[in-house]
PDB file of C-alpha atoms and ligand atoms in Angstrom:
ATOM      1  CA  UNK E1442       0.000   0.000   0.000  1.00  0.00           C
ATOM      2  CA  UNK E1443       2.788   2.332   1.270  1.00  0.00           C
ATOM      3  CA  UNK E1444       6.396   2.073  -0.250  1.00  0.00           C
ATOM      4  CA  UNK E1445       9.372   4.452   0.604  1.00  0.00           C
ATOM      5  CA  UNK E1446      12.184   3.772  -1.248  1.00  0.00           C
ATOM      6  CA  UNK E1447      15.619   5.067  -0.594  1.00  0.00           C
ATOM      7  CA  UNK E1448      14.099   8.102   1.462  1.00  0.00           C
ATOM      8  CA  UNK E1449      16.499  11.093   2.634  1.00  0.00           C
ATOM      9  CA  UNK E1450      15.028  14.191   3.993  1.00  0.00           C
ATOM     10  CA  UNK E1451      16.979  17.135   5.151  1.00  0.00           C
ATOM     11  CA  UNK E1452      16.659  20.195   7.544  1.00  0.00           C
ATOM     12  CA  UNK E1453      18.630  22.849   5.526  1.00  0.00           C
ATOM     13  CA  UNK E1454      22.351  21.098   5.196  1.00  0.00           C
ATOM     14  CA  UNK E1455      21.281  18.227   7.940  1.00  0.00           C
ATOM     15  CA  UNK E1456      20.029  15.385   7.067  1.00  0.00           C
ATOM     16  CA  UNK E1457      18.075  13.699   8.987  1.00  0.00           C
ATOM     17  CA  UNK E1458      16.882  10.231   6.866  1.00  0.00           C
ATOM     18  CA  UNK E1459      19.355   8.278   5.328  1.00  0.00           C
ATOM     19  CA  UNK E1460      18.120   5.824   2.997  1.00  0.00           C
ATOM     20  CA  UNK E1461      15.114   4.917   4.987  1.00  0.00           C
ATOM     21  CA  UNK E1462      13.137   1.518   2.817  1.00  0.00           C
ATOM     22  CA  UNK E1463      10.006   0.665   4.395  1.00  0.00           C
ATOM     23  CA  UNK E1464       6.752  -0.753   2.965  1.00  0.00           C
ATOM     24  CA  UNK E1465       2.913  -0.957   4.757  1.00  0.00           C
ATOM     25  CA  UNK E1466       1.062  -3.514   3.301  1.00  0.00           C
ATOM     26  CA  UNK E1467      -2.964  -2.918   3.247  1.00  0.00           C
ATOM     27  CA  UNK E1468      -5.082  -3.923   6.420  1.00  0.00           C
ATOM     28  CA  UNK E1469      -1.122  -3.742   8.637  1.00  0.00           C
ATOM     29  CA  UNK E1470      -0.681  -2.115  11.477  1.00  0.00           C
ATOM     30  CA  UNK E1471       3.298  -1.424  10.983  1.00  0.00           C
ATOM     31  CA  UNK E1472       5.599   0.280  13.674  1.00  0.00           C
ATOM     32  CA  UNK E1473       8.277   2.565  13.482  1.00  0.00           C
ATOM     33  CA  UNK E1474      10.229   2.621  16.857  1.00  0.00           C
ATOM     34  CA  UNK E1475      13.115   4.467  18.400  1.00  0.00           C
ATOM     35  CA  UNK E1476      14.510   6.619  20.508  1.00  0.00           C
ATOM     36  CA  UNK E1477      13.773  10.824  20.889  1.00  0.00           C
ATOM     37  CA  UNK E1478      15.291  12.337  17.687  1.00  0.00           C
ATOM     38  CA  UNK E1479      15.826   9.436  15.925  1.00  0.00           C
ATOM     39  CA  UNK E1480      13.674  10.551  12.834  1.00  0.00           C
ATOM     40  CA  UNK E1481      10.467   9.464  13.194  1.00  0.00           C
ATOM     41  CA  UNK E1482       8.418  12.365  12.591  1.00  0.00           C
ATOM     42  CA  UNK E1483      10.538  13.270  10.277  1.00  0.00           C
ATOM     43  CA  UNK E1484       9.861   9.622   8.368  1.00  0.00           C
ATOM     44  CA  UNK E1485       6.196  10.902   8.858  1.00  0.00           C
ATOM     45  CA  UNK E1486       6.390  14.402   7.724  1.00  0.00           C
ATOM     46  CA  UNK E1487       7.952  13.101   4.507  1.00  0.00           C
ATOM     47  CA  UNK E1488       4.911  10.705   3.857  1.00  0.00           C
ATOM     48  CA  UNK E1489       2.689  13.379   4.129  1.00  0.00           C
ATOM     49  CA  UNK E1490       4.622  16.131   2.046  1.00  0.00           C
ATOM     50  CA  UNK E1491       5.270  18.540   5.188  1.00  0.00           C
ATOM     51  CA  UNK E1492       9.194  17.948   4.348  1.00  0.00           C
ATOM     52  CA  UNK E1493      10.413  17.451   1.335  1.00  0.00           C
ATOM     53  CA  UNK E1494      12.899  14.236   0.110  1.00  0.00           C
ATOM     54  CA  UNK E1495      16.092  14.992  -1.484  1.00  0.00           C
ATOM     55  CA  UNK E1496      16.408  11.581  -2.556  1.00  0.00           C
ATOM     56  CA  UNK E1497      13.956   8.558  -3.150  1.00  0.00           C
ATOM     57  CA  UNK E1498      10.463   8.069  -3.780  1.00  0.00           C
ATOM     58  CA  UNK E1499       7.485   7.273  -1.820  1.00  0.00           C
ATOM     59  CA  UNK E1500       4.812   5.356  -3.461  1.00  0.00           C
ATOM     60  CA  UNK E1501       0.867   5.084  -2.276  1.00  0.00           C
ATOM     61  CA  UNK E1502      -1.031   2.415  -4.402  1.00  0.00           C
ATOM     62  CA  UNK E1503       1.969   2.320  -6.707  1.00  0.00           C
ATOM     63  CA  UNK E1504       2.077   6.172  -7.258  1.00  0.00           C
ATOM     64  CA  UNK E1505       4.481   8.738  -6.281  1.00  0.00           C
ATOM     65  CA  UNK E1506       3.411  10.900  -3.516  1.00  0.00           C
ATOM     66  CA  UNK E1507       6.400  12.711  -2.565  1.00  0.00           C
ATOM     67  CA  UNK E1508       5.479  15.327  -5.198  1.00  0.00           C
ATOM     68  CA  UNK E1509       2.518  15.969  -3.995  1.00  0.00           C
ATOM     69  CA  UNK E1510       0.860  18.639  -1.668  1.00  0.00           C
ATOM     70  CA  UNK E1511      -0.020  17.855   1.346  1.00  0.00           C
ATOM     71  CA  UNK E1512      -3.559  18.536   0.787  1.00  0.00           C
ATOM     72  CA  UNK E1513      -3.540  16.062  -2.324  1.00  0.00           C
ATOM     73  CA  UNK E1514      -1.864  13.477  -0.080  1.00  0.00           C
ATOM     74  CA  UNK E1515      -5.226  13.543   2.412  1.00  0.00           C
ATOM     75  CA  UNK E1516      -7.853  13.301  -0.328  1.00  0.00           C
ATOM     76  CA  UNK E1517      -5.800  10.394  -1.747  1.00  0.00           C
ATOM     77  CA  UNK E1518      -6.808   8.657   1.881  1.00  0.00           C
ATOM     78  CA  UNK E1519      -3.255   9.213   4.098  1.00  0.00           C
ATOM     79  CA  UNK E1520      -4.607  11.358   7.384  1.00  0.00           C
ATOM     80  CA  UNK E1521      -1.823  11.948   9.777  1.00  0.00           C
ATOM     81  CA  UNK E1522      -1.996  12.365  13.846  1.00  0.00           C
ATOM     82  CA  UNK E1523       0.525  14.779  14.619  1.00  0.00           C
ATOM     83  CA  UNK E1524       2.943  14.342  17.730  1.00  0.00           C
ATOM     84  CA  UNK E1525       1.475  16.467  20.627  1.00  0.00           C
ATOM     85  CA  UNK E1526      -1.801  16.136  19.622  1.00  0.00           C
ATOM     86  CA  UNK E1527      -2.158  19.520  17.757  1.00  0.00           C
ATOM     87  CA  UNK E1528      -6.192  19.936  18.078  1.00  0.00           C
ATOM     88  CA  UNK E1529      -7.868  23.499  17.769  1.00  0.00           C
ATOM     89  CA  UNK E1530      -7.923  24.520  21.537  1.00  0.00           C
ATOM     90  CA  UNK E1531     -10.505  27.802  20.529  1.00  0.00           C
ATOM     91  CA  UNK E1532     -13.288  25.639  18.584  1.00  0.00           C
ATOM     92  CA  UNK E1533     -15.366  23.198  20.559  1.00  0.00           C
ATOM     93  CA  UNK E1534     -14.917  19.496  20.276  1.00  0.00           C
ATOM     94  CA  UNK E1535     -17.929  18.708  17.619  1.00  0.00           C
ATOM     95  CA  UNK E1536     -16.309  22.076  15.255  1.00  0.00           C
ATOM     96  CA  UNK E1537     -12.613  19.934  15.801  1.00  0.00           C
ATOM     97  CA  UNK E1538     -14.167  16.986  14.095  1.00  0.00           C
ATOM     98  CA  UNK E1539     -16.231  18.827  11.326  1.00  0.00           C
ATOM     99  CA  UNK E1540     -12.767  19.903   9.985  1.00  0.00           C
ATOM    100  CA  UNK E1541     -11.080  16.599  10.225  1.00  0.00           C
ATOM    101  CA  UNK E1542     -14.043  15.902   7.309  1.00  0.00           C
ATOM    102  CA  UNK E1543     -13.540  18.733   5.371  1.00  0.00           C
ATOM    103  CA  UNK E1544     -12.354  17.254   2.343  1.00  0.00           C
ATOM    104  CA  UNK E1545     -14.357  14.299   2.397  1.00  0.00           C
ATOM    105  CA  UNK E1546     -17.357  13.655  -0.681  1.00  0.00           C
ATOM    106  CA  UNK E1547     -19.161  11.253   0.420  1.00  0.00           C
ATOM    107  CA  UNK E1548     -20.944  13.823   2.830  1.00  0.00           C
ATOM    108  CA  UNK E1549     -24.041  11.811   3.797  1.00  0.00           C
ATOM    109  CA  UNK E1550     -21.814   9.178   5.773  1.00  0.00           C
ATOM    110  CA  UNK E1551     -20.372  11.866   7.972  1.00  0.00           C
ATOM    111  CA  UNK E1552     -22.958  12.075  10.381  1.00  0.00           C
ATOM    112  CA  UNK E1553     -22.634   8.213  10.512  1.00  0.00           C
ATOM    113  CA  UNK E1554     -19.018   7.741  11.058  1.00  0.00           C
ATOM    114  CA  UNK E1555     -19.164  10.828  13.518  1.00  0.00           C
ATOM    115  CA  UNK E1556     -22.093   8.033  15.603  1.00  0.00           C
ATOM    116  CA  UNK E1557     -19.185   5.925  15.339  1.00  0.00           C
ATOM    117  CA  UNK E1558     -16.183   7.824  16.646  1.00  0.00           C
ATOM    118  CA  UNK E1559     -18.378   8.913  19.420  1.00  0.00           C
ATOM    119  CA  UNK E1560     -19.587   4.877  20.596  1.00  0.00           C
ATOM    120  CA  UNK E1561     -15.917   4.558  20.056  1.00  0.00           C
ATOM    121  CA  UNK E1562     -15.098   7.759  22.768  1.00  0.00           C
ATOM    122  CA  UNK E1563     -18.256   7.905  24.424  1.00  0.00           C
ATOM    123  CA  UNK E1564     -16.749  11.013  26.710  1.00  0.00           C
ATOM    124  CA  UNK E1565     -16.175  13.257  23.034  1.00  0.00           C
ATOM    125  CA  UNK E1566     -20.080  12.970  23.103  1.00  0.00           C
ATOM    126  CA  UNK E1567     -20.324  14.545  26.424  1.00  0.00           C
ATOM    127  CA  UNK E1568     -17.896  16.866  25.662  1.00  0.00           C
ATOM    128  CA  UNK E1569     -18.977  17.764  22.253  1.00  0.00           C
ATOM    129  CA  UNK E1570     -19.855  21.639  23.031  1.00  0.00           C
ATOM    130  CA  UNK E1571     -16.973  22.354  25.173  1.00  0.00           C
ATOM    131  CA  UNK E1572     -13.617  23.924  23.239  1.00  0.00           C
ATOM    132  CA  UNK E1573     -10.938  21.284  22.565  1.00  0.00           C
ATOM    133  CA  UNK E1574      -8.209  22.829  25.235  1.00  0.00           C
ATOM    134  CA  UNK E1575     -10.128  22.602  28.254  1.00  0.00           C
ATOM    135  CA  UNK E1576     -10.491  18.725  27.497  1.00  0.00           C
ATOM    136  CA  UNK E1577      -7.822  16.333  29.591  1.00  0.00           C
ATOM    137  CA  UNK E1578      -4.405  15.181  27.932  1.00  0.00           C
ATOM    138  CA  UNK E1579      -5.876  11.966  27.061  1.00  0.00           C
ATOM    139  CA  UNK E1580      -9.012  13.459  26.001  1.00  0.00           C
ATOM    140  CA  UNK E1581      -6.884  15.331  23.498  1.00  0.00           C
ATOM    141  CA  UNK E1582      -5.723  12.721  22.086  1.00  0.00           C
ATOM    142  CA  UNK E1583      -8.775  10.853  21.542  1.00  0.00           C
ATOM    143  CA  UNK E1584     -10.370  14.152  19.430  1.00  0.00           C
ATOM    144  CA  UNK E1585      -6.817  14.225  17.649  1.00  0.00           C
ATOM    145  CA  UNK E1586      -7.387  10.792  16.750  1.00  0.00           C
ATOM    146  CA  UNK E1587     -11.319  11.099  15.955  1.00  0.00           C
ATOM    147  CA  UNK E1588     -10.376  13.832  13.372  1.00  0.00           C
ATOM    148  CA  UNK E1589      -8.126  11.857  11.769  1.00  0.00           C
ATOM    149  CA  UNK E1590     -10.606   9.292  11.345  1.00  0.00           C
ATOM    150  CA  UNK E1591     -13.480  11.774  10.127  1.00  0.00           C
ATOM    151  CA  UNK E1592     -11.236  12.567   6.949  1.00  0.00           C
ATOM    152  CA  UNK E1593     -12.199   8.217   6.164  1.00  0.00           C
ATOM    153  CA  UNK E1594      -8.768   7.196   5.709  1.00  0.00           C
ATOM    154  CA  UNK E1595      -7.483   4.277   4.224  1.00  0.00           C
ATOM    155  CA  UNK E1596      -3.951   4.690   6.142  1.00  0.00           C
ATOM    156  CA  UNK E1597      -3.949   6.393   9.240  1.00  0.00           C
ATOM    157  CA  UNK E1598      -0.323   7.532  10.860  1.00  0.00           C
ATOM    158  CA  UNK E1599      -0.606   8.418  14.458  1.00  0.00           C
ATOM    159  CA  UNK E1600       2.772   9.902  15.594  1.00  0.00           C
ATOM    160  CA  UNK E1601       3.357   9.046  19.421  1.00  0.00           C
ATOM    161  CA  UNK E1602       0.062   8.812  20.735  1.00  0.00           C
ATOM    162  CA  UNK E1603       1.083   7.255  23.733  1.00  0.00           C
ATOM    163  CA  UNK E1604       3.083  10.454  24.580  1.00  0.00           C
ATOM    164  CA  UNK E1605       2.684  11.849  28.028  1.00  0.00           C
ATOM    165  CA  UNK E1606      -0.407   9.445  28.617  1.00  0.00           C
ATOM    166  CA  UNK E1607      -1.691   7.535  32.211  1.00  0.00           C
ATOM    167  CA  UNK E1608      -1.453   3.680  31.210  1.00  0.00           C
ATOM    168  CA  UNK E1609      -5.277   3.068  31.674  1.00  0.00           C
ATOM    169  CA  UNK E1610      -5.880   5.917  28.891  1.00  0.00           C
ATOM    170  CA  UNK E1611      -2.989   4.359  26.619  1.00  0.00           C
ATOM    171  CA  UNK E1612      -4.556   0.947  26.767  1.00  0.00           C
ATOM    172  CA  UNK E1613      -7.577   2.806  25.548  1.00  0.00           C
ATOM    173  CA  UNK E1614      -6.290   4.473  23.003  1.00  0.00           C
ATOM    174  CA  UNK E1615      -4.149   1.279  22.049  1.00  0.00           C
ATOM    175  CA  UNK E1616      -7.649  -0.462  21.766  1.00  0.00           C
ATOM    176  CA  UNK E1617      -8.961   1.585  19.449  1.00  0.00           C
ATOM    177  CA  UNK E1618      -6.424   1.145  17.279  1.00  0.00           C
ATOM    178  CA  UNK E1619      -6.729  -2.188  16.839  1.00  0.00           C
ATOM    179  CA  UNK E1620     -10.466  -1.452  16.251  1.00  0.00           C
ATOM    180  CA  UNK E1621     -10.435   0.411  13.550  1.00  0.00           C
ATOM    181  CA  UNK E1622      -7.628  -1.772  12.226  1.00  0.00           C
ATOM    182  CA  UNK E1623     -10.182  -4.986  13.036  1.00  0.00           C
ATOM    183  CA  UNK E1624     -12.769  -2.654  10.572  1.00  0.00           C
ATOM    184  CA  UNK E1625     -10.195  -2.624   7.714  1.00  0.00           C
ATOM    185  CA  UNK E1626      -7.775   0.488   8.386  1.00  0.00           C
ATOM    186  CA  UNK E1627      -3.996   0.330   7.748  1.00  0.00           C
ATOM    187  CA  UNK E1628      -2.289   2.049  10.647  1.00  0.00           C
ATOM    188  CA  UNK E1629       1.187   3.256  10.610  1.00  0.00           C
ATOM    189  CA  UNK E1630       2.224   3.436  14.277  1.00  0.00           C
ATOM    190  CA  UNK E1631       5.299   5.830  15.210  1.00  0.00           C
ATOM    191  CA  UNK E1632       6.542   5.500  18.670  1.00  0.00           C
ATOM    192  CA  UNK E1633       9.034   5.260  21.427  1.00  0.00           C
ATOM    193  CA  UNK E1634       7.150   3.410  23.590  1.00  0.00           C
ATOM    194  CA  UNK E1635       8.494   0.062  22.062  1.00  0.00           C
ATOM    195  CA  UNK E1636       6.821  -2.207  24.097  1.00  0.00           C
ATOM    196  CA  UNK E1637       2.891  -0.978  23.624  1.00  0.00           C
ATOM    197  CA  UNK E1638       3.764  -0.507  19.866  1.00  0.00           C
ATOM    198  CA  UNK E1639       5.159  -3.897  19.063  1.00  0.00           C
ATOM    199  CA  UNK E1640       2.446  -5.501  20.896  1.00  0.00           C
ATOM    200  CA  UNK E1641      -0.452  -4.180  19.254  1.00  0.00           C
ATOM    201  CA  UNK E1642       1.749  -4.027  15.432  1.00  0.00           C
ATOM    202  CA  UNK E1643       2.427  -7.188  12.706  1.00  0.00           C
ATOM    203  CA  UNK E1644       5.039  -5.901  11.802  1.00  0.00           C
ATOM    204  CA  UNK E1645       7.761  -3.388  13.132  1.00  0.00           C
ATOM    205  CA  UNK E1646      10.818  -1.261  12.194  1.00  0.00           C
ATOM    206  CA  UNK E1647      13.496   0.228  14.634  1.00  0.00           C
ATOM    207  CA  UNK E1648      15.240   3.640  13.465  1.00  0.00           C
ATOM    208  CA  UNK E1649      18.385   4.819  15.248  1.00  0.00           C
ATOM    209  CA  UNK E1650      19.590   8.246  13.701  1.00  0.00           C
ATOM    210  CA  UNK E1651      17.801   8.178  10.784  1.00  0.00           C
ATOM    211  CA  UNK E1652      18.316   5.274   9.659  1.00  0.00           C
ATOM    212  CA  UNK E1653      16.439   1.613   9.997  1.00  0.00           C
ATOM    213  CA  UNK E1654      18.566  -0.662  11.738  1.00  0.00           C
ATOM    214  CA  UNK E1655      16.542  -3.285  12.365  1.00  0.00           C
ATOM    215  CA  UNK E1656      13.025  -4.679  10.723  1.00  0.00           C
ATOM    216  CA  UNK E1657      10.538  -7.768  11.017  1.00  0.00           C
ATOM    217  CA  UNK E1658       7.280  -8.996  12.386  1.00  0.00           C
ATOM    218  CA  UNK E1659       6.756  -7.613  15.899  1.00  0.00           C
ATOM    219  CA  UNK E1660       7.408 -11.249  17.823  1.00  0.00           C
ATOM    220  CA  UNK E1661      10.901 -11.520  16.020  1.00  0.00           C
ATOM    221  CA  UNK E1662      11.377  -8.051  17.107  1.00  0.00           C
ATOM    222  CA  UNK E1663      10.387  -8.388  20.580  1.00  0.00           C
ATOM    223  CA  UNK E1664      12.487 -11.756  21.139  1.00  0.00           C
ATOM    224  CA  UNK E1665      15.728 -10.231  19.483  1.00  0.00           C
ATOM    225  CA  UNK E1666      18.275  -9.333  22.151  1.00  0.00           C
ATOM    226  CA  UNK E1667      19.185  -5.599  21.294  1.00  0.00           C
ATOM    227  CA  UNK E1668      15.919  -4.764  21.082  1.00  0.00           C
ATOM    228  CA  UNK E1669      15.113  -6.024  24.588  1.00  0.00           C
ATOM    229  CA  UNK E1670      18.157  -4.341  26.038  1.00  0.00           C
ATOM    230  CA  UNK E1671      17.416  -0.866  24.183  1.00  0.00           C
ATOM    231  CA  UNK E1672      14.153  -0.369  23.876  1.00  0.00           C
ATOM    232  CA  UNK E1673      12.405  -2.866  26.256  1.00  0.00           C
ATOM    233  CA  UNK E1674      14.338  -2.666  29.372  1.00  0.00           C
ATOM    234  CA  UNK E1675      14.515  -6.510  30.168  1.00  0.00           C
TER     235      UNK E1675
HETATM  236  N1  LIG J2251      12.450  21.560  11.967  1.00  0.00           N
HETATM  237  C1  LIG J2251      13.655  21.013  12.168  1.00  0.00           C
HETATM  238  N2  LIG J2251      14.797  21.683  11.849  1.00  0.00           N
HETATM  239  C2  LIG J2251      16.011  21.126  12.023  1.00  0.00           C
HETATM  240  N3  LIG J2251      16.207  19.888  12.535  1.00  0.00           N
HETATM  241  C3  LIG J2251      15.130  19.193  12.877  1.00  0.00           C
HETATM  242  C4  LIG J2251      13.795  19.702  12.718  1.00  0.00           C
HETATM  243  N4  LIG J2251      12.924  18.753  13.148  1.00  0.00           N
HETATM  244  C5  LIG J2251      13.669  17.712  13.550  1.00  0.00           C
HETATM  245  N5  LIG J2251      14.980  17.964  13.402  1.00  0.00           N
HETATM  246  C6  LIG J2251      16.098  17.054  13.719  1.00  0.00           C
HETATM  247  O1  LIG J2251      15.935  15.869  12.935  1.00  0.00           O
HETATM  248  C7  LIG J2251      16.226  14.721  13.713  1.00  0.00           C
HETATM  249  C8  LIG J2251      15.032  13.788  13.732  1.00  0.00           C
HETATM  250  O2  LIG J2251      13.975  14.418  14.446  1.00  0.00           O
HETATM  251  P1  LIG J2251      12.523  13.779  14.568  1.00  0.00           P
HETATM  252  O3  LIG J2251      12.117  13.238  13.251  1.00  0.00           O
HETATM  253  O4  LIG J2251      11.645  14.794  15.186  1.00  0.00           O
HETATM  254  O5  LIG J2251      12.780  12.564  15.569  1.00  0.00           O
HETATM  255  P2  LIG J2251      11.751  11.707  16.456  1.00  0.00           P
HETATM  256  O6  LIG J2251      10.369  11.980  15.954  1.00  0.00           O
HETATM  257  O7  LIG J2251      12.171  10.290  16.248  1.00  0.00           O
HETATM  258  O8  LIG J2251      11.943  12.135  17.865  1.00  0.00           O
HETATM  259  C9  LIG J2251      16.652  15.208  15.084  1.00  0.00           C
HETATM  260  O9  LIG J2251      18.055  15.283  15.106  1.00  0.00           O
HETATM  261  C10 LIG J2251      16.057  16.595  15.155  1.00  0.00           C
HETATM  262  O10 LIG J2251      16.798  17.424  15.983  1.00  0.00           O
HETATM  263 MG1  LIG J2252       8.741  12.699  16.971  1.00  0.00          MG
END
């Protein structure tokens, strides 16, 4: 579904990917681990055409996106949770999710998949007229997440939302993934919190200074050694 081939993205002179190969097949849910500043985001931003590649090509359905605007990227079904949850604090939860389906066509399912989301996070119901910053941490996360998935995507990156979280909301939000996963979604999971991410993923890749040092389904990954020593703690 996804391919990126030979991927390096820089900041100015610095480059932070080097030759980054990773593919997402359809109905996945594929990890990218590693530590803080290791290039994740960046990995992400690149998918999405926030930065642009100096080198390689990133393919959706077989055809290049690293061309593309961002704005293209979304309406070709690629919606993207940004790290630190970056929801509207001003505009009340239900005006959050309206924009997450801006783009969207198929207009009379909206009001559908917005019954969804909300069975899914019964509290964004509750909360629906208040504005998006006085909501918790983990509340945040679960509107970042819901507008995401009002856009209908087919692949769905969520960059560490795990971040900052108490463990009972994590598991939570960890469910949910799966869920939507179970209901046919592709989910491209970024984060440094190894052990949650492998569990829930097929298939995982570990990045250490831009570049992927290690790859394989998530069991191989969480049996191998070095991964237990650096990114496990056992
Ligand atoms: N806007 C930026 N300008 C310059 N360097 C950046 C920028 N964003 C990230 N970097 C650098 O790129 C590297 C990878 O960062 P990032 O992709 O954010 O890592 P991660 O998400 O894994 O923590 C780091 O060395 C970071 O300092
Ligand atoms: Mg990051």
């Amino acid at each position: 579904m996804l391919e990126l081939k030979g991927v390096c993205t820089y900041y100015g002179n610095i480059q932070a990917l080097w030759d980054v190969n990773l593919t997402i097949n359809q109905g996945e849910i594929v990890t990218l681990v590693g530590a803080n500043g290791a290039g994740k985001s960046t990995t992400l931003m690149s998918i999405c055409g926030a930065a642009a590649l100096r080198r390689g090509e990133i393919l959706f359905e077989g055809q290049p996106i690293h061309t593309m605007r961002p704005d293209k990227i979304v309406r070709l079904g690629i919606s993207q949770v940004p790290e630190g949850r970056l929801i509207f604090p001003d505009m009340t939860v239900q005006e959050n999710l309206d924009l997450g389906a801006y783009l969207r066509r198929d207009t009379r399912n909206i009001a559908r998949d917005q019954e969804m989301i909300f069975d899914m996070f019964p509290i964004l119901a509750k909360r629906r007229t208040q504005a998006g910053g006085t909501l918790s941490g983990g509340e945040q996360q679960m509107l970042a997440i819901s507008r995401a998935l009002m856009a209908k995507p087919r692949l769905l990156l969520l960059d560490e939302p795990s971040l900052g979280l108490a463990p009972i909301i994590i598991r939570q939000i960890f469910d949910i993934i799966r869920q939507v996963n179970k209901e046919g979604m592709t989910v491209f999971l970024v984060e440094q919190n190894a052990n949650q991410a492998l569990r829930v993923a097929n298939r995982g890749y570990v990045m250490e200074t831009g570049r992927i040092t290690l790859s394989g389904p998530s069991d191989e990954l969480m049996a191998n050694p070095e991964v237990r020593k650096a990114y496990l703690g056992v």
